[in-house]
Amino acid sequence: MTFKQILEKIKSYDRIIIHRHQRPDPDALGSQLGLREILRHNFPDKSILATGSDEPSLAWLDQMDQVTDEDYIGSLVIVTDTANTPRIDDDRFNQGDFLIKIDHHPNEDPYGDLLYVDTKASSASEIVTNFAQETGLELTDEAARLLYAGLVGDTGRFLYDATSPKTLRIAADLREFDFDFAAISRQMDSFSFKIAKLQGYVFEHLEVDENGAARLLLSRQVLEDFGVSEAESSAIVGTPGKIDIIQSWAIFVQQPEGHYRVRLRSKKAIINEIAKRHDGGGHPLASGANSYSLEENEQIYQEIKEVVAHVKPN
């Protein structure tokens, strides 16, 4: 699939509905809302809508639209930054007339009528920006702000391995537009006092083995004690990686139903294969999984310890 094919489909529909993944991060929202802004600017006669649950911690980006069931009749649906269908926010994504997938995760679930998947891209926001550039669609200051936020978010402010020369060139192109890029960086680098206190809990309770494999469990009681929601707890997912001896880590976040959402991160050791074995997936160094018991938590940690033991540290 090419960008030209995507543009042809966009031109052929009067209504376009854009989805992204559940529990959105800056790239999910940046790519979704950035694409919405681009299409609204270049095709003012079309109805361009973004759907999904609003995430209060990312309200500074923008809000979702109210989308009805009737809106899907005869519509084009585009899903950004979502590897597989269970993670798509708003399960009406398959009720449109045509479905396009735009993503940068490994293509384990090739859903959609047309797919554009580039696993070398740092982010879905990088792909959406590149799409506009290569097809001649005009960017606006607001589109650039949203896409820059998504790109910065998924590269960890250009710290992660996925940051390529192309990524930096696209970031520079976006910086040509008029928006407060420093405010975006400050927003992503700041956190509430309750998250600051949770960071202290992370450092105090993190378990680390001799090879740098680490784990932390956030029970419902801990989240309640700190007044932190499951979504807000994502703010500490990168915290263990700031410790020099830690190489790979898992954060087990207990859900209201009792099972665990597992956030997996690594500096060098490949951990997405572990995620796949436990109802998840993702990037080689950043993945998510699900665990349904304390025993499975232990199994996941043992698997992390095994892969870390065979990788030389940085």
mmCIF file of N, CA and C in Angstrom, residues 103-208:
data_model
loop_
_atom_site.group_PDB
_atom_site.id
_atom_site.type_symbol
_atom_site.label_atom_id
_atom_site.label_comp_id
_atom_site.label_asym_id
_atom_site.label_seq_id
_atom_site.Cartn_x
_atom_site.Cartn_y
_atom_site.Cartn_z
ATOM 1 N N ASP A 103 0.206 2.186 10.788
ATOM 2 C CA ASP A 103 0.828 1.791 12.045
ATOM 3 C C ASP A 103 2.332 1.609 11.890
ATOM 4 N N HIS A 104 3.026 1.553 13.034
ATOM 5 C CA HIS A 104 4.471 1.334 13.031
ATOM 6 C C HIS A 104 4.875 0.150 13.890
ATOM 7 N N HIS A 105 3.902 -0.574 14.445
ATOM 8 C CA HIS A 105 4.191 -1.772 15.235
ATOM 9 C C HIS A 105 4.351 -2.985 14.314
ATOM 10 N N PRO A 106 4.985 -4.048 14.799
ATOM 11 C CA PRO A 106 5.040 -5.287 14.009
ATOM 12 C C PRO A 106 3.640 -5.709 13.579
ATOM 13 N N ASN A 107 3.511 -6.091 12.322
ATOM 14 C CA ASN A 107 2.194 -6.333 11.725
ATOM 15 C C ASN A 107 1.695 -7.748 12.023
ATOM 16 N N GLU A 108 1.486 -8.034 13.303
ATOM 17 C CA GLU A 108 1.023 -9.363 13.710
ATOM 18 C C GLU A 108 -0.443 -9.591 13.358
ATOM 19 N N ASP A 109 -1.200 -8.522 13.257
ATOM 20 C CA ASP A 109 -2.631 -8.610 12.945
ATOM 21 C C ASP A 109 -2.913 -7.698 11.753
ATOM 22 N N PRO A 110 -2.781 -8.217 10.533
ATOM 23 C CA PRO A 110 -2.941 -7.385 9.333
ATOM 24 C C PRO A 110 -4.406 -7.117 8.984
ATOM 25 N N TYR A 111 -5.075 -6.364 9.839
ATOM 26 C CA TYR A 111 -6.487 -6.068 9.617
ATOM 27 C C TYR A 111 -6.633 -4.919 8.624
ATOM 28 N N GLY A 112 -7.840 -4.765 8.099
ATOM 29 C CA GLY A 112 -8.138 -3.651 7.209
ATOM 30 C C GLY A 112 -8.166 -4.044 5.743
ATOM 31 N N ASP A 113 -8.796 -3.185 4.945
ATOM 32 C CA ASP A 113 -8.846 -3.394 3.498
ATOM 33 C C ASP A 113 -7.558 -2.921 2.830
ATOM 34 N N LEU A 114 -6.936 -1.896 3.393
ATOM 35 C CA LEU A 114 -5.632 -1.421 2.964
ATOM 36 C C LEU A 114 -4.793 -1.180 4.204
ATOM 37 N N LEU A 115 -3.493 -1.497 4.125
ATOM 38 C CA LEU A 115 -2.609 -1.355 5.273
ATOM 39 C C LEU A 115 -1.355 -0.584 4.866
ATOM 40 N N TYR A 116 -0.941 0.334 5.732
ATOM 41 C CA TYR A 116 0.379 0.954 5.601
ATOM 42 C C TYR A 116 1.073 0.775 6.939
ATOM 43 N N VAL A 117 2.024 -0.137 6.987
ATOM 44 C CA VAL A 117 2.752 -0.438 8.214
ATOM 45 C C VAL A 117 4.244 -0.270 7.952
ATOM 46 N N ASP A 118 4.874 0.618 8.700
ATOM 47 C CA ASP A 118 6.314 0.853 8.581
ATOM 48 C C ASP A 118 6.946 0.679 9.950
ATOM 49 N N THR A 119 7.516 -0.491 10.187
ATOM 50 C CA THR A 119 8.095 -0.782 11.503
ATOM 51 C C THR A 119 9.405 -0.032 11.746
ATOM 52 N N LYS A 120 9.943 0.606 10.714
ATOM 53 C CA LYS A 120 11.156 1.391 10.891
ATOM 54 C C LYS A 120 10.856 2.815 11.352
ATOM 55 N N ALA A 121 9.603 3.200 11.261
ATOM 56 C CA ALA A 121 9.214 4.543 11.696
ATOM 57 C C ALA A 121 9.208 4.615 13.214
ATOM 58 N N SER A 122 9.589 5.745 13.748
ATOM 59 C CA SER A 122 9.636 5.921 15.202
ATOM 60 C C SER A 122 8.254 5.939 15.817
ATOM 61 N N SER A 123 7.264 6.328 15.024
ATOM 62 C CA SER A 123 5.932 6.593 15.567
ATOM 63 C C SER A 123 4.923 6.658 14.429
ATOM 64 N N ALA A 124 3.654 6.528 14.801
ATOM 65 C CA ALA A 124 2.600 6.736 13.810
ATOM 66 C C ALA A 124 2.551 8.204 13.394
ATOM 67 N N SER A 125 2.925 9.096 14.304
ATOM 68 C CA SER A 125 2.947 10.524 13.971
ATOM 69 C C SER A 125 3.980 10.826 12.892
ATOM 70 N N GLU A 126 5.105 10.113 12.918
ATOM 71 C CA GLU A 126 6.101 10.265 11.850
ATOM 72 C C GLU A 126 5.511 9.835 10.514
ATOM 73 N N ILE A 127 4.763 8.734 10.513
ATOM 74 C CA ILE A 127 4.154 8.242 9.272
ATOM 75 C C ILE A 127 3.124 9.228 8.741
ATOM 76 N N VAL A 128 2.276 9.745 9.621
ATOM 77 C CA VAL A 128 1.242 10.689 9.187
ATOM 78 C C VAL A 128 1.882 11.958 8.620
ATOM 79 N N THR A 129 2.934 12.443 9.257
ATOM 80 C CA THR A 129 3.643 13.617 8.732
ATOM 81 C C THR A 129 4.224 13.324 7.365
ATOM 82 N N ASN A 130 4.854 12.173 7.236
ATOM 83 C CA ASN A 130 5.444 11.780 5.958
ATOM 84 C C ASN A 130 4.381 11.633 4.877
ATOM 85 N N PHE A 131 3.222 11.107 5.261
ATOM 86 C CA PHE A 131 2.093 10.985 4.337
ATOM 87 C C PHE A 131 1.697 12.349 3.780
ATOM 88 N N ALA A 132 1.563 13.334 4.649
ATOM 89 C CA ALA A 132 1.197 14.680 4.201
ATOM 90 C C ALA A 132 2.269 15.272 3.304
ATOM 91 N N GLN A 133 3.524 15.087 3.692
ATOM 92 C CA GLN A 133 4.622 15.645 2.904
ATOM 93 C C GLN A 133 4.686 15.044 1.501
ATOM 94 N N GLU A 134 4.548 13.734 1.413
ATOM 95 C CA GLU A 134 4.716 13.059 0.124
ATOM 96 C C GLU A 134 3.511 13.206 -0.795
ATOM 97 N N THR A 135 2.341 13.488 -0.233
ATOM 98 C CA THR A 135 1.148 13.639 -1.065
ATOM 99 C C THR A 135 0.800 15.099 -1.333
ATOM 100 N N GLY A 136 1.574 16.015 -0.762
ATOM 101 C CA GLY A 136 1.344 17.432 -1.024
ATOM 102 C C GLY A 136 0.234 18.055 -0.202
ATOM 103 N N LEU A 137 -0.215 17.383 0.849
ATOM 104 C CA LEU A 137 -1.232 17.973 1.714
ATOM 105 C C LEU A 137 -0.592 19.010 2.629
ATOM 106 N N GLU A 138 -1.282 20.113 2.831
ATOM 107 C CA GLU A 138 -0.746 21.186 3.657
ATOM 108 C C GLU A 138 -0.869 20.841 5.141
ATOM 109 N N LEU A 139 0.177 21.119 5.872
ATOM 110 C CA LEU A 139 0.146 21.031 7.329
ATOM 111 C C LEU A 139 -0.233 22.391 7.903
ATOM 112 N N THR A 140 -0.844 22.383 9.062
ATOM 113 C CA THR A 140 -1.144 23.615 9.781
ATOM 114 C C THR A 140 -0.294 23.662 11.047
ATOM 115 N N ASP A 141 -0.293 24.826 11.697
ATOM 116 C CA ASP A 141 0.431 24.936 12.969
ATOM 117 C C ASP A 141 -0.098 23.928 13.989
ATOM 118 N N GLU A 142 -1.427 23.764 14.016
ATOM 119 C CA GLU A 142 -2.025 22.851 14.988
ATOM 120 C C GLU A 142 -1.696 21.398 14.657
ATOM 121 N N ALA A 143 -1.730 21.038 13.390
ATOM 122 C CA ALA A 143 -1.357 19.675 12.994
ATOM 123 C C ALA A 143 0.091 19.401 13.376
ATOM 124 N N ALA A 144 0.951 20.381 13.130
ATOM 125 C CA ALA A 144 2.369 20.218 13.470
ATOM 126 C C ALA A 144 2.554 20.048 14.971
ATOM 127 N N ARG A 145 1.806 20.799 15.766
ATOM 128 C CA ARG A 145 1.895 20.667 17.227
ATOM 129 C C ARG A 145 1.525 19.261 17.676
ATOM 130 N N LEU A 146 0.429 18.747 17.156
ATOM 131 C CA LEU A 146 -0.047 17.421 17.541
ATOM 132 C C LEU A 146 0.926 16.330 17.103
ATOM 133 N N LEU A 147 1.402 16.428 15.888
ATOM 134 C CA LEU A 147 2.305 15.406 15.355
ATOM 135 C C LEU A 147 3.671 15.462 16.043
ATOM 136 N N TYR A 148 4.139 16.660 16.339
ATOM 137 C CA TYR A 148 5.406 16.801 17.060
ATOM 138 C C TYR A 148 5.290 16.177 18.453
ATOM 139 N N ALA A 149 4.163 16.405 19.107
ATOM 140 C CA ALA A 149 3.951 15.822 20.433
ATOM 141 C C ALA A 149 3.968 14.300 20.358
ATOM 142 N N GLY A 150 3.317 13.742 19.336
ATOM 143 C CA GLY A 150 3.314 12.298 19.176
ATOM 144 C C GLY A 150 4.684 11.739 18.897
ATOM 145 N N LEU A 151 5.436 12.415 18.057
ATOM 146 C CA LEU A 151 6.782 11.970 17.712
ATOM 147 C C LEU A 151 7.712 12.041 18.929
ATOM 148 N N VAL A 152 7.643 13.150 19.659
ATOM 149 C CA VAL A 152 8.478 13.298 20.849
ATOM 150 C C VAL A 152 8.109 12.251 21.903
ATOM 151 N N GLY A 153 6.807 11.982 22.032
ATOM 152 C CA GLY A 153 6.363 11.012 23.012
ATOM 153 C C GLY A 153 6.875 9.617 22.741
ATOM 154 N N ASP A 154 6.788 9.169 21.493
ATOM 155 C CA ASP A 154 7.171 7.792 21.180
ATOM 156 C C ASP A 154 8.676 7.600 21.034
ATOM 157 N N THR A 155 9.427 8.684 20.920
ATOM 158 C CA THR A 155 10.889 8.559 20.885
ATOM 159 C C THR A 155 11.510 8.822 22.250
ATOM 160 N N GLY A 156 10.665 9.120 23.257
ATOM 161 C CA GLY A 156 11.215 9.470 24.568
ATOM 162 C C GLY A 156 12.092 10.699 24.484
ATOM 163 N N ARG A 157 11.592 11.706 23.741
ATOM 164 C CA ARG A 157 12.361 12.927 23.481
ATOM 165 C C ARG A 157 13.694 12.574 22.811
ATOM 166 N N PHE A 158 13.582 11.699 21.801
ATOM 167 C CA PHE A 158 14.691 11.310 20.923
ATOM 168 C C PHE A 158 15.765 10.474 21.624
ATOM 169 N N LEU A 159 15.380 9.779 22.692
ATOM 170 C CA LEU A 159 16.325 8.929 23.408
ATOM 171 C C LEU A 159 16.312 7.482 22.921
ATOM 172 N N TYR A 160 15.192 7.038 22.308
ATOM 173 C CA TYR A 160 15.041 5.627 21.990
ATOM 174 C C TYR A 160 15.704 5.255 20.669
ATOM 175 N N ASP A 161 15.982 3.962 20.523
ATOM 176 C CA ASP A 161 16.678 3.464 19.339
ATOM 177 C C ASP A 161 15.925 3.731 18.038
ATOM 178 N N ALA A 162 14.592 3.833 18.110
ATOM 179 C CA ALA A 162 13.794 4.049 16.896
ATOM 180 C C ALA A 162 13.992 5.434 16.296
ATOM 181 N N THR A 163 14.686 6.324 16.995
ATOM 182 C CA THR A 163 14.962 7.668 16.470
ATOM 183 C C THR A 163 15.997 7.573 15.358
ATOM 184 N N SER A 164 15.552 7.775 14.135
ATOM 185 C CA SER A 164 16.424 7.652 12.963
ATOM 186 C C SER A 164 16.753 9.038 12.406
ATOM 187 N N PRO A 165 17.692 9.114 11.467
ATOM 188 C CA PRO A 165 17.930 10.402 10.810
ATOM 189 C C PRO A 165 16.658 10.969 10.174
ATOM 190 N N LYS A 166 15.818 10.081 9.617
ATOM 191 C CA LYS A 166 14.556 10.532 9.034
ATOM 192 C C LYS A 166 13.646 11.125 10.112
ATOM 193 N N THR A 167 13.622 10.495 11.276
ATOM 194 C CA THR A 167 12.828 11.008 12.396
ATOM 195 C C THR A 167 13.239 12.437 12.733
ATOM 196 N N LEU A 168 14.529 12.671 12.817
ATOM 197 C CA LEU A 168 15.023 14.000 13.178
ATOM 198 C C LEU A 168 14.737 15.016 12.074
ATOM 199 N N ARG A 169 14.805 14.582 10.824
ATOM 200 C CA ARG A 169 14.473 15.503 9.728
ATOM 201 C C ARG A 169 13.000 15.893 9.786
ATOM 202 N N ILE A 170 12.134 14.921 10.058
ATOM 203 C CA ILE A 170 10.706 15.220 10.146
ATOM 204 C C ILE A 170 10.424 16.108 11.348
ATOM 205 N N ALA A 171 11.102 15.855 12.464
ATOM 206 C CA ALA A 171 10.942 16.722 13.633
ATOM 207 C C ALA A 171 11.344 18.155 13.294
ATOM 208 N N ALA A 172 12.428 18.298 12.547
ATOM 209 C CA ALA A 172 12.877 19.637 12.139
ATOM 210 C C ALA A 172 11.847 20.301 11.230
ATOM 211 N N ASP A 173 11.259 19.518 10.324
ATOM 212 C CA ASP A 173 10.216 20.071 9.445
ATOM 213 C C ASP A 173 9.020 20.564 10.259
ATOM 214 N N LEU A 174 8.619 19.799 11.254
ATOM 215 C CA LEU A 174 7.488 20.202 12.087
ATOM 216 C C LEU A 174 7.801 21.448 12.905
ATOM 217 N N ARG A 175 9.062 21.580 13.309
ATOM 218 C CA ARG A 175 9.476 22.740 14.104
ATOM 219 C C ARG A 175 9.452 24.033 13.299
ATOM 220 N N GLU A 176 9.347 23.946 11.996
ATOM 221 C CA GLU A 176 9.236 25.145 11.163
ATOM 222 C C GLU A 176 7.901 25.847 11.382
ATOM 223 N N PHE A 177 6.926 25.132 11.931
ATOM 224 C CA PHE A 177 5.602 25.711 12.141
ATOM 225 C C PHE A 177 5.548 26.465 13.469
ATOM 226 N N ASP A 178 4.511 27.257 13.622
ATOM 227 C CA ASP A 178 4.392 28.148 14.776
ATOM 228 C C ASP A 178 3.597 27.480 15.896
ATOM 229 N N PHE A 179 4.299 26.849 16.807
ATOM 230 C CA PHE A 179 3.677 26.317 18.023
ATOM 231 C C PHE A 179 4.738 26.312 19.115
ATOM 232 N N ASP A 180 4.313 26.195 20.347
ATOM 233 C CA ASP A 180 5.228 26.272 21.495
ATOM 234 C C ASP A 180 5.816 24.889 21.749
ATOM 235 N N PHE A 181 6.924 24.579 21.073
ATOM 236 C CA PHE A 181 7.522 23.252 21.210
ATOM 237 C C PHE A 181 8.090 23.042 22.608
ATOM 238 N N ALA A 182 8.580 24.099 23.235
ATOM 239 C CA ALA A 182 9.122 23.970 24.586
ATOM 240 C C ALA A 182 8.024 23.616 25.583
ATOM 241 N N ALA A 183 6.824 24.133 25.364
ATOM 242 C CA ALA A 183 5.702 23.823 26.253
ATOM 243 C C ALA A 183 5.358 22.339 26.175
ATOM 244 N N ILE A 184 5.482 21.755 24.980
ATOM 245 C CA ILE A 184 5.227 20.321 24.822
ATOM 246 C C ILE A 184 6.236 19.523 25.635
ATOM 247 N N SER A 185 7.500 19.889 25.528
ATOM 248 C CA SER A 185 8.536 19.184 26.284
ATOM 249 C C SER A 185 8.334 19.326 27.779
ATOM 250 N N ARG A 186 7.962 20.533 28.222
ATOM 251 C CA ARG A 186 7.710 20.743 29.653
ATOM 252 C C ARG A 186 6.514 19.911 30.118
ATOM 253 N N GLN A 187 5.483 19.857 29.280
ATOM 254 C CA GLN A 187 4.291 19.098 29.628
ATOM 255 C C GLN A 187 4.628 17.622 29.807
ATOM 256 N N MET A 188 5.450 17.092 28.910
ATOM 257 C CA MET A 188 5.797 15.677 28.974
ATOM 258 C C MET A 188 6.797 15.373 30.083
ATOM 259 N N ASP A 189 7.528 16.368 30.503
ATOM 260 C CA ASP A 189 8.550 16.156 31.522
ATOM 261 C C ASP A 189 8.032 16.417 32.930
ATOM 262 N N SER A 190 6.823 16.948 33.041
ATOM 263 C CA SER A 190 6.280 17.278 34.353
ATOM 264 C C SER A 190 5.279 16.218 34.791
ATOM 265 N N PHE A 191 5.058 16.137 36.095
ATOM 266 C CA PHE A 191 4.056 15.213 36.623
ATOM 267 C C PHE A 191 3.514 15.779 37.924
ATOM 268 N N SER A 192 2.372 15.246 38.323
ATOM 269 C CA SER A 192 1.704 15.733 39.521
ATOM 270 C C SER A 192 2.452 15.278 40.773
ATOM 271 N N PHE A 193 2.089 15.871 41.895
ATOM 272 C CA PHE A 193 2.745 15.523 43.155
ATOM 273 C C PHE A 193 2.474 14.069 43.527
ATOM 274 N N LYS A 194 1.265 13.584 43.229
ATOM 275 C CA LYS A 194 0.962 12.192 43.568
ATOM 276 C C LYS A 194 1.801 11.220 42.724
ATOM 277 N N ILE A 195 2.098 11.595 41.483
ATOM 278 C CA ILE A 195 2.974 10.757 40.660
ATOM 279 C C ILE A 195 4.406 10.833 41.193
ATOM 280 N N ALA A 196 4.799 11.999 41.682
ATOM 281 C CA ALA A 196 6.128 12.134 42.282
ATOM 282 C C ALA A 196 6.266 11.195 43.478
ATOM 283 N N LYS A 197 5.212 11.122 44.290
ATOM 284 C CA LYS A 197 5.251 10.213 45.438
ATOM 285 C C LYS A 197 5.254 8.754 44.996
ATOM 286 N N LEU A 198 4.532 8.460 43.909
ATOM 287 C CA LEU A 198 4.541 7.094 43.383
ATOM 288 C C LEU A 198 5.927 6.731 42.841
ATOM 289 N N GLN A 199 6.617 7.714 42.266
ATOM 290 C CA GLN A 199 7.990 7.472 41.815
ATOM 291 C C GLN A 199 8.854 7.004 42.989
ATOM 292 N N GLY A 200 8.665 7.639 44.154
ATOM 293 C CA GLY A 200 9.415 7.223 45.333
ATOM 294 C C GLY A 200 9.107 5.779 45.704
ATOM 295 N N TYR A 201 7.837 5.403 45.577
ATOM 296 C CA TYR A 201 7.443 4.013 45.855
ATOM 297 C C TYR A 201 8.142 3.062 44.894
ATOM 298 N N VAL A 202 8.237 3.466 43.622
ATOM 299 C CA VAL A 202 8.907 2.628 42.621
ATOM 300 C C VAL A 202 10.345 2.359 43.048
ATOM 301 N N PHE A 203 11.088 3.400 43.384
ATOM 302 C CA PHE A 203 12.489 3.235 43.758
ATOM 303 C C PHE A 203 12.650 2.389 45.021
ATOM 304 N N GLU A 204 11.702 2.517 45.927
ATOM 305 C CA GLU A 204 11.803 1.799 47.192
ATOM 306 C C GLU A 204 11.460 0.317 47.053
ATOM 307 N N HIS A 205 10.554 -0.023 46.130
ATOM 308 C CA HIS A 205 10.045 -1.385 46.072
ATOM 309 C C HIS A 205 10.482 -2.161 44.824
ATOM 310 N N LEU A 206 11.280 -1.553 43.979
ATOM 311 C CA LEU A 206 11.740 -2.229 42.764
ATOM 312 C C LEU A 206 12.647 -3.404 43.124
ATOM 313 N N GLU A 207 12.380 -4.545 42.517
ATOM 314 C CA GLU A 207 13.224 -5.736 42.714
ATOM 315 C C GLU A 207 14.127 -5.902 41.498
ATOM 316 N N VAL A 208 15.416 -6.059 41.716
ATOM 317 C CA VAL A 208 16.392 -6.143 40.621
ATOM 318 C C VAL A 208 17.303 -7.346 40.861
#
